[in-house]
Coordinates of C-alpha atoms and ligand atoms in Angstrom, one line a residue:
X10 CA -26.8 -8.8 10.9
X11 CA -27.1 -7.6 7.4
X12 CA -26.2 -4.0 6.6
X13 CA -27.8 -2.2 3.5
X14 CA -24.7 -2.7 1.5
X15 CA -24.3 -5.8 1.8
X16 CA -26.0 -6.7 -1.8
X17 CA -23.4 -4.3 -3.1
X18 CA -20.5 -6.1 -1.3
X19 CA -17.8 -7.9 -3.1
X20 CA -18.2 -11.9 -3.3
X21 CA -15.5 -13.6 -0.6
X22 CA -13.2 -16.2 -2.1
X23 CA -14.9 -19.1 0.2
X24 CA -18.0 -17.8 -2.1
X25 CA -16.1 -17.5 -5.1
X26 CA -14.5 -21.0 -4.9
X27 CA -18.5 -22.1 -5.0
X28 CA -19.9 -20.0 -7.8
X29 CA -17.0 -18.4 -9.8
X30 CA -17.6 -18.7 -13.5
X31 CA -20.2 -21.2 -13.4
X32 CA -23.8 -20.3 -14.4
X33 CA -27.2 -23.0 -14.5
X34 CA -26.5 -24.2 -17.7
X35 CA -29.2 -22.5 -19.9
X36 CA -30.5 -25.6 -22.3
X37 CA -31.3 -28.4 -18.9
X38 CA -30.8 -25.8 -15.8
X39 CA -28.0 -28.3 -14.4
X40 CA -27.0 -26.5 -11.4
X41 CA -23.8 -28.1 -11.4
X42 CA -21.3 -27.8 -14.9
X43 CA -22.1 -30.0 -17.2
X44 CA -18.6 -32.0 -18.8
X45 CA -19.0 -31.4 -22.5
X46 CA -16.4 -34.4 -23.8
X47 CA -16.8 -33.3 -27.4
X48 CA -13.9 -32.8 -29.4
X49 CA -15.5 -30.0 -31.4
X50 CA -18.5 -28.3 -32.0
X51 CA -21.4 -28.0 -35.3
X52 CA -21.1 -24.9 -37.0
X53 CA -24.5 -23.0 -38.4
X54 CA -21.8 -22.1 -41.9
X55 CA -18.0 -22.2 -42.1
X56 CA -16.7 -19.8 -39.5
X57 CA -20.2 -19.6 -37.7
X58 CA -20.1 -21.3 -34.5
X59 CA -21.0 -20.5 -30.5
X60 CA -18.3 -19.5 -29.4
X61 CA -16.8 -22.8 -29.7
X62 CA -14.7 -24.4 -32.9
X63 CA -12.4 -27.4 -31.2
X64 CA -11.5 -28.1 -27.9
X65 CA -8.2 -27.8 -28.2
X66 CA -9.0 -24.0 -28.4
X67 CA -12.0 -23.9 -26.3
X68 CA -14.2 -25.8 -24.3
X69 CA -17.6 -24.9 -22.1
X70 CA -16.0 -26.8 -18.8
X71 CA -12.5 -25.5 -19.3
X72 CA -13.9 -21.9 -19.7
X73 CA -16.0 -22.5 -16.0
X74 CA -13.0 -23.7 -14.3
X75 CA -10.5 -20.8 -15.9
X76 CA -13.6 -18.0 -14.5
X77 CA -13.2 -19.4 -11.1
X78 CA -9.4 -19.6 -11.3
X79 CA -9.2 -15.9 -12.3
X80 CA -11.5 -14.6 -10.3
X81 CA -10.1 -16.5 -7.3
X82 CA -6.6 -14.9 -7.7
X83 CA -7.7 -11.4 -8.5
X84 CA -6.9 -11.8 -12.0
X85 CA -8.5 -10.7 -15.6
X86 CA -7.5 -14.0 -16.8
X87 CA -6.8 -17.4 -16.1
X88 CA -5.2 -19.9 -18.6
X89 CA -5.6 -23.8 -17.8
X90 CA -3.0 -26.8 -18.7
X91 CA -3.2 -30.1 -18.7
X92 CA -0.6 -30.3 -15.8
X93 CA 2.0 -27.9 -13.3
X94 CA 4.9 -28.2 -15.6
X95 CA 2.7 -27.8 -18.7
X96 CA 2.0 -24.5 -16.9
X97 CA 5.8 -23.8 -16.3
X98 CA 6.5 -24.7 -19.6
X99 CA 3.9 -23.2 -21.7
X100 CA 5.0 -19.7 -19.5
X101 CA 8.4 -19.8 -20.3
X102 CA 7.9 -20.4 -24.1
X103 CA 6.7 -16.7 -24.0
X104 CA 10.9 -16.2 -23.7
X105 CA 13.3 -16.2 -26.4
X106 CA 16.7 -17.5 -27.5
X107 CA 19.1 -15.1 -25.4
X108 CA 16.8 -14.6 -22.6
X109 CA 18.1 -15.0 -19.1
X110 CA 15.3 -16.2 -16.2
X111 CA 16.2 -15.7 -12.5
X112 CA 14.7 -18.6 -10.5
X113 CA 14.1 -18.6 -6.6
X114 CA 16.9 -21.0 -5.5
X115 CA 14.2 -23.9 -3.7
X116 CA 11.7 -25.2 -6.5
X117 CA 9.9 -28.3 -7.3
X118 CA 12.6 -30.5 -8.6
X119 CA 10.7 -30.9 -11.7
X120 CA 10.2 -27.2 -12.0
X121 CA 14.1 -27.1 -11.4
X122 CA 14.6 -30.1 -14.3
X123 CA 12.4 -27.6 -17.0
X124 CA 14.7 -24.4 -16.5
X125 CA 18.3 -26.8 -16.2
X126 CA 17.9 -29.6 -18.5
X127 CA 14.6 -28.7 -20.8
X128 CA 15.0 -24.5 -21.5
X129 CA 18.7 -24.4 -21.9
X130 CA 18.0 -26.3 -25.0
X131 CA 16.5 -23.1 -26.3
X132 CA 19.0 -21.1 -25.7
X133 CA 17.2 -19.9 -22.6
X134 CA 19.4 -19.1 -19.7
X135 CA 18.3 -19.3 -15.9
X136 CA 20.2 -18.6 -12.8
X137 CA 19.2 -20.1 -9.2
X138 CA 19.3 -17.3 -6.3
X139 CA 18.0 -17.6 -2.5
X140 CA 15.8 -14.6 -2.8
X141 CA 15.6 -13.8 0.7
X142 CA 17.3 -10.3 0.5
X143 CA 15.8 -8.4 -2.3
X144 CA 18.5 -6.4 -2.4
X145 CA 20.6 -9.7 -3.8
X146 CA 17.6 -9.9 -6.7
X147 CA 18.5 -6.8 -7.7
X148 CA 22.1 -7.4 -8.1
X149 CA 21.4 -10.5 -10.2
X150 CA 19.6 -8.7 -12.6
X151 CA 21.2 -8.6 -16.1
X152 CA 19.9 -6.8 -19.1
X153 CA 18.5 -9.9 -20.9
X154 CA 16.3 -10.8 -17.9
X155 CA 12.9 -11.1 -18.3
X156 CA 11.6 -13.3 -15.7
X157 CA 11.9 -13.7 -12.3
X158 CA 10.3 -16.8 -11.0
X159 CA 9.8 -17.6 -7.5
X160 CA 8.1 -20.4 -5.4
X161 CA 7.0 -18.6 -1.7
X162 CA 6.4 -20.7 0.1
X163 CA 9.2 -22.9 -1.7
X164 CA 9.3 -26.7 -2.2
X165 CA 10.7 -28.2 -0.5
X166 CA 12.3 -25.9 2.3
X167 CA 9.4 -23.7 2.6
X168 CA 11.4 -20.1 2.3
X169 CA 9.5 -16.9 2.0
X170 CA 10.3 -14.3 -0.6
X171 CA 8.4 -10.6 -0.5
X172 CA 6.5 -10.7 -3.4
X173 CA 6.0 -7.0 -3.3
X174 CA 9.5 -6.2 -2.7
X175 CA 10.7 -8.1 -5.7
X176 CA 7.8 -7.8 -7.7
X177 CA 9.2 -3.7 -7.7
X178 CA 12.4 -4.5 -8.7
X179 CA 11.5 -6.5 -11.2
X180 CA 8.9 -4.2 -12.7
X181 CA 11.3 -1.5 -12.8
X182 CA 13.5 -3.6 -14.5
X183 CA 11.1 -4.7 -17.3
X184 CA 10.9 -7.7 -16.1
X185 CA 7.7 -10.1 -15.3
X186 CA 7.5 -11.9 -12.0
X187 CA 5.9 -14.7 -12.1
X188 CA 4.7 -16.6 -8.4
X189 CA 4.2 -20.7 -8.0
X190 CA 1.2 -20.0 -5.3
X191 CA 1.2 -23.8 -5.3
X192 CA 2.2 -24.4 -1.4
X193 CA -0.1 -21.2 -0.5
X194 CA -3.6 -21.1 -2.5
X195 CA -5.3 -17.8 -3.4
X196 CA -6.5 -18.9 0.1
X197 CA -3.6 -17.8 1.8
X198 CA -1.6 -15.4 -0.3
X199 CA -2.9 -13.2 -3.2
X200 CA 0.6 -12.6 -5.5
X201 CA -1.3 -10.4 -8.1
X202 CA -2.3 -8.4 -5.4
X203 CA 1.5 -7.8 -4.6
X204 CA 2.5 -7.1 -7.7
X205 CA 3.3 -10.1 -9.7
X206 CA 2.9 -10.5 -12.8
X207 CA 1.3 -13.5 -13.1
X208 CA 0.3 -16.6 -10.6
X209 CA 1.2 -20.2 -11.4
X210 CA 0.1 -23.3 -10.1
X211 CA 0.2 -27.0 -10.0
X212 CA -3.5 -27.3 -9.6
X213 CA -2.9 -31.2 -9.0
X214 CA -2.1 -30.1 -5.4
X215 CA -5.1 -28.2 -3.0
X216 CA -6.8 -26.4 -6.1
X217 CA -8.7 -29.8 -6.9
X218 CA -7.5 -31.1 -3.3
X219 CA -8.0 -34.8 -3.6
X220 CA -5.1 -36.4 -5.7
X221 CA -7.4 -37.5 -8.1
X222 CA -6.5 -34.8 -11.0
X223 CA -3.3 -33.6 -12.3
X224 CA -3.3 -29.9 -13.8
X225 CA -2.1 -26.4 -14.1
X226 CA -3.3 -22.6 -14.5
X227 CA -1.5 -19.5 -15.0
X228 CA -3.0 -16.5 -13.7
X229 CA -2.7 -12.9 -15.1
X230 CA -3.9 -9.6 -15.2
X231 CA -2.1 -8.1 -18.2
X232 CA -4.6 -8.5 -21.4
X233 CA -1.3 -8.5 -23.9
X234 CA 0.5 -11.4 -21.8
X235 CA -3.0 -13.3 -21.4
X236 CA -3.8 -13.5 -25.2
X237 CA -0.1 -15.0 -25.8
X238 CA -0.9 -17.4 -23.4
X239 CA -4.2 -18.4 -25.1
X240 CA -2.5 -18.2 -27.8
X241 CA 0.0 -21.0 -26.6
X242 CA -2.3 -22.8 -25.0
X243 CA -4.4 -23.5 -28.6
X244 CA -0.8 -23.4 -30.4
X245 CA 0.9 -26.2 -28.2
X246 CA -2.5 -27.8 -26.9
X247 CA -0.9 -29.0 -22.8
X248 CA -4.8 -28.5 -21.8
X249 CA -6.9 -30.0 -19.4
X250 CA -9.7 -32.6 -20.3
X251 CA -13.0 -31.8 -19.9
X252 CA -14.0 -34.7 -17.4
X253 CA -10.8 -32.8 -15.1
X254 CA -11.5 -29.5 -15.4
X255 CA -14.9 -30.9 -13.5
X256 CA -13.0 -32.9 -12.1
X257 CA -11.3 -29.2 -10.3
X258 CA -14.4 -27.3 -10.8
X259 CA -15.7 -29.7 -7.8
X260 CA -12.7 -29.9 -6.0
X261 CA -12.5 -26.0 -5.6
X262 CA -15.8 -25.5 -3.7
X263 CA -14.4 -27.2 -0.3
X264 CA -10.8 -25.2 -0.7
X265 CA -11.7 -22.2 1.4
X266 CA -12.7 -24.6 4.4
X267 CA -10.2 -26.9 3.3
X268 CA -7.2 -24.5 4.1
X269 CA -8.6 -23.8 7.2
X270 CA -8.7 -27.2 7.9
X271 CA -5.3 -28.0 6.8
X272 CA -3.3 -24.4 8.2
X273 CA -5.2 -25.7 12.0
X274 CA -3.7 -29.1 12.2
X275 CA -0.2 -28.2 10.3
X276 CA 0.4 -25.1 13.3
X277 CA -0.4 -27.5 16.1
X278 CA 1.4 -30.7 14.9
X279 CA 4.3 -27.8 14.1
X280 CA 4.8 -27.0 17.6
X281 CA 4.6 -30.1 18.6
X282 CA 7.3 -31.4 16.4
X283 CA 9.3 -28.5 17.5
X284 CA 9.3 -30.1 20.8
X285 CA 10.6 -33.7 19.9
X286 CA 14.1 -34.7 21.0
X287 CA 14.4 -36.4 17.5
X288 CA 14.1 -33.5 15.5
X289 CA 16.7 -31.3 14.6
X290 CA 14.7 -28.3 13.4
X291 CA 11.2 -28.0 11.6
X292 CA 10.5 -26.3 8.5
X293 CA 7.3 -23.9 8.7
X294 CA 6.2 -20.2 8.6
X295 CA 3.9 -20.4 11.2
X296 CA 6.8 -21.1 13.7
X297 CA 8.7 -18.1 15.2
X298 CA 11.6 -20.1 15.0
X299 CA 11.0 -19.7 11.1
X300 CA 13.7 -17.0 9.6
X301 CA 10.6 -16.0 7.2
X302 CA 7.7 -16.1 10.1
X303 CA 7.4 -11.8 10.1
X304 CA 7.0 -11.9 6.4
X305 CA 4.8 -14.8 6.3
X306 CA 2.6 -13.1 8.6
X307 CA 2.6 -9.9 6.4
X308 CA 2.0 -11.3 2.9
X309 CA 0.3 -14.9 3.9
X310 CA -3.4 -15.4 5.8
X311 CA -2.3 -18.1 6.9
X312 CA 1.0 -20.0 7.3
X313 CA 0.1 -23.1 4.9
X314 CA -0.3 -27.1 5.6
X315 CA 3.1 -27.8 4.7
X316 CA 5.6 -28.6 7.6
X317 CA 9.4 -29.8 6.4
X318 CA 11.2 -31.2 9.3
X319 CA 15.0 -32.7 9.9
X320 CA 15.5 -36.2 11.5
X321 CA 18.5 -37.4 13.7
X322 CA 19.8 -40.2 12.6
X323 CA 20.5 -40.2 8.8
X324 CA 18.9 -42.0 6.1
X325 CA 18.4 -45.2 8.2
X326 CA 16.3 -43.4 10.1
X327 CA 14.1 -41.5 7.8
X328 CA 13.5 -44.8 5.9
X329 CA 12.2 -46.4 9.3
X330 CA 10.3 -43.6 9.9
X331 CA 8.1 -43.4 6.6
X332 CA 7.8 -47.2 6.5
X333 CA 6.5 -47.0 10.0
X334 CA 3.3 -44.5 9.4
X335 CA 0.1 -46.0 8.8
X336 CA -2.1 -43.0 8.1
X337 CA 0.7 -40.6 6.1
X338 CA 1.3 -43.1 3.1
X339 CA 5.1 -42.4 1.9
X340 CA 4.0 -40.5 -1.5
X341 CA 5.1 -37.6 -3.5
X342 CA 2.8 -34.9 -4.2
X343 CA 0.7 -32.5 -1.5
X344 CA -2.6 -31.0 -0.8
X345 CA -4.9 -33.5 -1.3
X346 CA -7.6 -34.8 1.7
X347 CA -4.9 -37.5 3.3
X348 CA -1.7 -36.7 4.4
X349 CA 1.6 -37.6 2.5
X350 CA 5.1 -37.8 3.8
X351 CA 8.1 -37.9 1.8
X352 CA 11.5 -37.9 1.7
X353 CA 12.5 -35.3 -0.7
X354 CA 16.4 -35.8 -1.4
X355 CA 15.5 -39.5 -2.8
X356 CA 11.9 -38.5 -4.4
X357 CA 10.8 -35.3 -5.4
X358 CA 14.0 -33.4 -5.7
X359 CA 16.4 -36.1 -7.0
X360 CA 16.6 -34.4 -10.1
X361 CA 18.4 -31.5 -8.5
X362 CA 22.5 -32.2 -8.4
X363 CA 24.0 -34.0 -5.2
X364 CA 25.8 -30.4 -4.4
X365 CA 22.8 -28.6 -5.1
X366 CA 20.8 -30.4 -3.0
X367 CA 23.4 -30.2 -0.1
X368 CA 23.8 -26.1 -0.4
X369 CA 19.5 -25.8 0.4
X370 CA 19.9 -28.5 3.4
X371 CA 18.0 -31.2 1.6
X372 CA 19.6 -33.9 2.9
X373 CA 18.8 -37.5 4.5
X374 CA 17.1 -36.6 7.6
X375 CA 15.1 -33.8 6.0
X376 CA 11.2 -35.2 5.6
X377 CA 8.6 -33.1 4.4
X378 CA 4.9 -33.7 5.3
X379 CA 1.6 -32.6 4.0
X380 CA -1.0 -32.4 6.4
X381 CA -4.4 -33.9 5.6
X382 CA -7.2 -33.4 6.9
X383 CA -7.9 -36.6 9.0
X384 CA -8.3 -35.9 12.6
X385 CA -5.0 -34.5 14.1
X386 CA -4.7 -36.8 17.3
X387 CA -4.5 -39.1 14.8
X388 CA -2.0 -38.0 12.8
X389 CA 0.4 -37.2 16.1
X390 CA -0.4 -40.6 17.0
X391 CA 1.1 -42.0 13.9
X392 CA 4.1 -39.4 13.5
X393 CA 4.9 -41.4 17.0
X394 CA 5.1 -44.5 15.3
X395 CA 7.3 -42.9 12.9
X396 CA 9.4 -41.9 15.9
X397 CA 9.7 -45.1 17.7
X398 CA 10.8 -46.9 14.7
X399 CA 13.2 -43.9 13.9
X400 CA 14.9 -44.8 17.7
X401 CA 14.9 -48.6 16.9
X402 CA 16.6 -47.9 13.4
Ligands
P1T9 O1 3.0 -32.3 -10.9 P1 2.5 -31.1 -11.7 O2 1.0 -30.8 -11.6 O3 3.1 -31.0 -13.1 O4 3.1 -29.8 -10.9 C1 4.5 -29.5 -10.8 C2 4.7 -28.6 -9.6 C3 4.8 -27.3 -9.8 N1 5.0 -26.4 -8.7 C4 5.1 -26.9 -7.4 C5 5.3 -26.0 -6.3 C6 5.0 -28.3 -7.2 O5 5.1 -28.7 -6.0 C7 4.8 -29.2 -8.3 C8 4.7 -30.7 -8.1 N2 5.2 -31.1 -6.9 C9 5.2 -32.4 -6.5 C10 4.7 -33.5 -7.2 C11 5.7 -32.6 -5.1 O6 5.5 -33.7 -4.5 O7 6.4 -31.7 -4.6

């Protein structure tokens, strides 16, 4: 039943990721964003435009999809790139020559490849740190820090950092935080609302949802740090086309029953991993077997649709297993509609070093899978043919 404040009543996210920053388009009334392709924009005199010059610098379908970004993760401002690692990248060119970055120690191996082989270039330092104790965050700390960067849950052993927690430390060091909400969504975790300094994301994964896009966003409440950003954005020019910012804008209205969707059938397929003879251990937050399942209950609403799990048997194995499944395809990425599983040591984290690699526990055996949103019989059904094939291997 309605009460009589509910017209007063903030909008929920599930309402947000339908309406935020989009308005009937004045001139035709088009309900849904219309994709304005045109590189720039007709000008009444020099300097006397609508708001719009070149789209490079601005562009009616970007600035739709960066209001429902923002006001999806709580933010003043959202700032959209053409991919993930555009994101990454364009963030980190707001350091300079000197500056030291402290990096949570499980990341995308791409993300990894940007601050090891790309930033050092620059002069820009980074140091790789399980931030699971706070307290170790702290110690790390030098005076030339200016960034802490984290990935909760992380990529791809699915570790959970308190964003609050270090989010203080790092504030009272002068130092930004800034959060990959990649695995989570604004769905499921809020970082701004913890106290980072900004939110990033590869918007390829469930922010658009169906592995038909590939972009980026950086989130942020700060008004100084937002105008650099815009600044890069224009300066460097990694933005998003037109046709996939609507490409997102669409994808975004199904995310808040999406997650649901996707955190229902990851728990149960979970436990029931938990419970095969062939597995070693599985990988997920919503497990109390899960040395970050408190924390993940505290900061998360919801534990994610991301499930990493070890196989006996070595790399002959795992191979049999992926070749086997019918419905997962063996693909890198995550989030989208289907489900994907992957073998991370030989695909998505290859660019990490051997040694590296070994220290997180990404090994042969360890899969990682992301759990679609196809009927979840099913997908147990074909995890078993994964399984038999493992045995025969
Ligand atoms: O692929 P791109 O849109 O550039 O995003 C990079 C990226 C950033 N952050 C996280 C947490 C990610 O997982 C990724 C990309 N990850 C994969 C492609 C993958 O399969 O893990």
């Amino acid at each position: 039943m309605s009460s009589s404040n509910d017209a007063s009543r903030p909008a929920s996210l599930a309402t947000l990721c339908i309406h935020a920053g989009q308005h009937p388009d004045p001139i035709h009334g088009a309900v849904m964003t219309p994709i304005v392709l045109s590189s720039t924009f007709a000008q009444d005199g020099p300097g006397a435009h609508k708001g719009f010059d070149y789209s490079r610098a601005g562009n009616p379908t970007r600035d739709a999809l960066e209001g429902c970004y923002a006001a999806l993760e709580g933010a003043k401002h959202a700032i959209a790139f053409g991919s993930g690692c555009a994101a990454t990248t364009s963030l980190l060119l707001l350091l300079k020559s000197g500056d030291h970055v402290l990096v949570g120690d499980d990341v995308y191996g791409g993300t990894f490849r940007i601050f090891d082989k790309v930033m050092k270039q620059f002069g820009i330092d980074a140091t790789f740190l399980d931030m699971s104790d706070p307290a170790k965050v702290k110690e790390a700390l030098r005076p030339s820090t200016k960034l802490v960067w984290m990935e909760t849950p992380s990529n791809p052993m699915l570790k959970i950092f308190d964003i609050a927690a270090i989010a203080d430390i790092a504030k009272k060091h002068g130092a930004w935080l800034a959060v990959d909400n990649t695995f989570a969504t604004p769905m499921l975790q809020q970082p701004l609302a913890l106290g980072a300094t900004m939110a990033v994301h590869s918007v390829t994964k469930y922010m658009n949802g169906h592995s038909d896009v590939i972009g980026g966003a950086i989130m942020t409440s700060d008004d100084a740090l937002a105008e650099r950003l815009h600044f890069i954005q224009k300066s460097v020019g990694a933005v998003p086309s037109p046709f996939d910012c609507y490409m997102v804008l669409r994808g975004l209205k199904t995310l808040a029953v999406r997650m649901d969707r996707h955190v229902a059938s990851a728990r149960t397929l979970a436990t029931w991993l938990e419970a095969r003879p062939q597995v070693e251990r599985v990988l997920y937050p919503g497990l109390t077997s899960h040395k970050g399942h408190a924390l993940a209950e505290r900061q998360m609403m919801g534990p994610g649709g991301m499930i990493s799990f070890e196989l006996r048997g070595g790399l002959g194995a795992s191979a049999a297993f992926l070749k086997a499944l019918r419905i997962f395809a063996c693909a890198e990425s995550l989030g989208g509609v289907e489900s994907l599983a992957e073998h991370p040591a030989i695909m998505t984290h290859a660019s990490l070093p051997a040694d590296a690699r070994r220290a997180l526990g990404i090994g042969d055996g360890l899969l990682r899978l992301s759990v679609g949103l196809e009927d979840e019989g099913d997908l147990r059904g074909d995890l078993d043919r994964g399984f038999a094939a493992a045995k025969n291997a």
